[in-house]
């Protein structure tokens, strides 16, 4: 199962995982036999670029911090308080 999630912070996301009985230390990537977690972080909104490759205007970001989870079994994401499922509104699929 692929999960594309938005959370308030990495610490809040780890707290939500602990509710599922998943105890991990997450830097930017975690993998075991049942789970792959890839911390994406901030995702920029589309920007306009001039012919010389310079960004026009200010770079802004989508709300929250983003993370991608690949799990062999379904996760009960209803237990998450700080994390919401944002699929399909994600910019890319990491595990296609």
Coordinates of N, CA and C in Angstrom, one line a residue, residues 24-72:
X24 N 10.4 4.0 15.3 CA 11.5 4.2 14.4 C 12.2 5.5 14.7
X25 N 13.4 5.6 14.3 CA 14.1 6.9 14.3 C 14.2 7.3 12.8
X26 N 13.6 8.4 12.4 CA 13.5 8.8 11.0 C 14.4 10.0 10.7
X27 N 15.4 9.8 9.9 CA 16.2 10.9 9.4 C 15.5 11.4 8.2
X28 N 15.8 10.8 7.0 CA 15.1 11.1 5.8 C 14.5 9.9 5.1
X29 N 15.0 8.7 5.5 CA 14.7 7.5 4.9 C 14.7 6.4 5.9
X30 N 13.7 5.5 5.8 CA 13.7 4.3 6.7 C 13.2 3.1 6.0
X31 N 13.8 2.0 6.2 CA 13.3 0.7 5.5 C 13.6 -0.5 6.4
X32 N 12.5 -1.3 6.5 CA 12.7 -2.6 7.1 C 11.9 -3.6 6.2
X33 N 11.7 -4.8 6.7 CA 11.1 -5.8 5.8 C 9.6 -5.6 5.4
X34 N 9.0 -4.7 6.2 CA 7.5 -4.4 6.0 C 7.2 -3.0 5.5
X35 N 8.2 -2.1 5.7 CA 7.9 -0.7 5.6 C 9.0 0.1 4.9
X36 N 8.7 1.0 4.0 CA 9.6 2.0 3.5 C 9.0 3.4 3.8
X37 N 9.8 4.3 4.4 CA 9.3 5.6 4.7 C 10.3 6.6 4.1
X38 N 9.8 7.5 3.2 CA 10.7 8.5 2.6 C 10.2 9.9 2.9
X39 N 11.0 10.6 3.7 CA 10.6 11.9 4.1 C 10.8 12.9 3.0
X40 N 9.8 13.6 2.5 CA 9.9 14.5 1.4 C 10.1 15.9 1.9
X41 N 9.4 16.3 3.0 CA 9.5 17.6 3.5 C 8.6 18.6 2.8
X42 N 9.1 19.8 2.5 CA 8.4 20.9 1.9 C 8.3 20.6 0.4
X43 N 7.2 20.9 -0.2 CA 7.0 20.7 -1.7 C 6.6 22.1 -2.2
X44 N 7.5 22.6 -3.1 CA 7.2 24.0 -3.7 C 6.0 24.0 -4.6
X45 N 5.3 25.1 -4.6 CA 4.2 25.3 -5.6 C 4.9 25.6 -6.9
X46 N 4.1 25.4 -8.0 CA 4.7 25.7 -9.3 C 5.1 27.2 -9.4
X47 N 6.2 27.5 -10.1 CA 6.6 28.9 -10.3 C 6.8 29.2 -11.7
X48 N 6.8 30.5 -12.0 CA 7.1 30.9 -13.4 C 8.6 31.2 -13.5
X49 N 9.1 30.8 -14.6 CA 10.6 31.0 -14.9 C 10.8 31.7 -16.2
X50 N 11.6 32.7 -16.2 CA 11.9 33.5 -17.4 C 12.8 32.7 -18.4
X51 N 13.1 33.3 -19.5 CA 13.8 32.6 -20.6 C 15.3 32.3 -20.2
X52 N 15.8 33.1 -19.1 CA 17.1 32.8 -18.7 C 17.2 31.8 -17.5
X53 N 16.1 31.3 -17.1 CA 16.0 30.3 -16.1 C 15.9 30.9 -14.7
X54 N 15.6 32.2 -14.6 CA 15.4 32.8 -13.3 C 13.9 32.7 -12.8
X55 N 13.7 32.5 -11.6 CA 12.4 32.4 -11.0 C 11.8 33.8 -10.9
X56 N 10.5 33.9 -11.4 CA 9.8 35.2 -11.4 C 8.9 35.1 -10.1
X57 N 9.0 36.0 -9.2 CA 8.2 36.1 -8.0 C 8.8 35.3 -6.9
X58 N 8.0 35.1 -5.9 CA 8.4 34.4 -4.7 C 8.1 32.9 -4.7
X59 N 9.0 32.1 -4.2 CA 8.8 30.7 -4.1 C 8.0 30.4 -2.9
X60 N 6.8 29.7 -3.0 CA 6.0 29.3 -1.9 C 5.8 27.8 -1.9
X61 N 5.3 27.3 -0.8 CA 5.3 25.9 -0.6 C 3.9 25.4 -0.3
X62 N 3.6 24.2 -0.6 CA 2.3 23.6 -0.2 C 2.2 23.5 1.3
X63 N 1.0 23.4 1.9 CA 0.9 23.4 3.3 C 1.5 22.1 3.9
X64 N 2.2 22.2 5.0 CA 2.7 21.1 5.8 C 4.0 20.5 5.2
X65 N 4.4 19.4 5.9 CA 5.5 18.6 5.5 C 5.0 17.3 4.9
X66 N 5.7 16.8 4.0 CA 5.1 15.6 3.2 C 6.0 14.4 3.4
X67 N 5.4 13.2 3.3 CA 6.1 11.9 3.5 C 5.4 10.9 2.7
X68 N 6.2 9.9 2.2 CA 5.7 8.8 1.4 C 5.9 7.5 2.1
X69 N 4.9 6.7 2.3 CA 5.1 5.4 3.0 C 4.7 4.3 2.0
X70 N 5.5 3.3 2.0 CA 5.2 2.0 1.2 C 5.1 0.9 2.3
X71 N 3.9 0.3 2.4 CA 3.8 -0.7 3.5 C 3.2 -2.0 2.9
X72 N 3.7 -3.1 3.4 CA 3.2 -4.4 2.9 C 1.8 -4.7 3.4

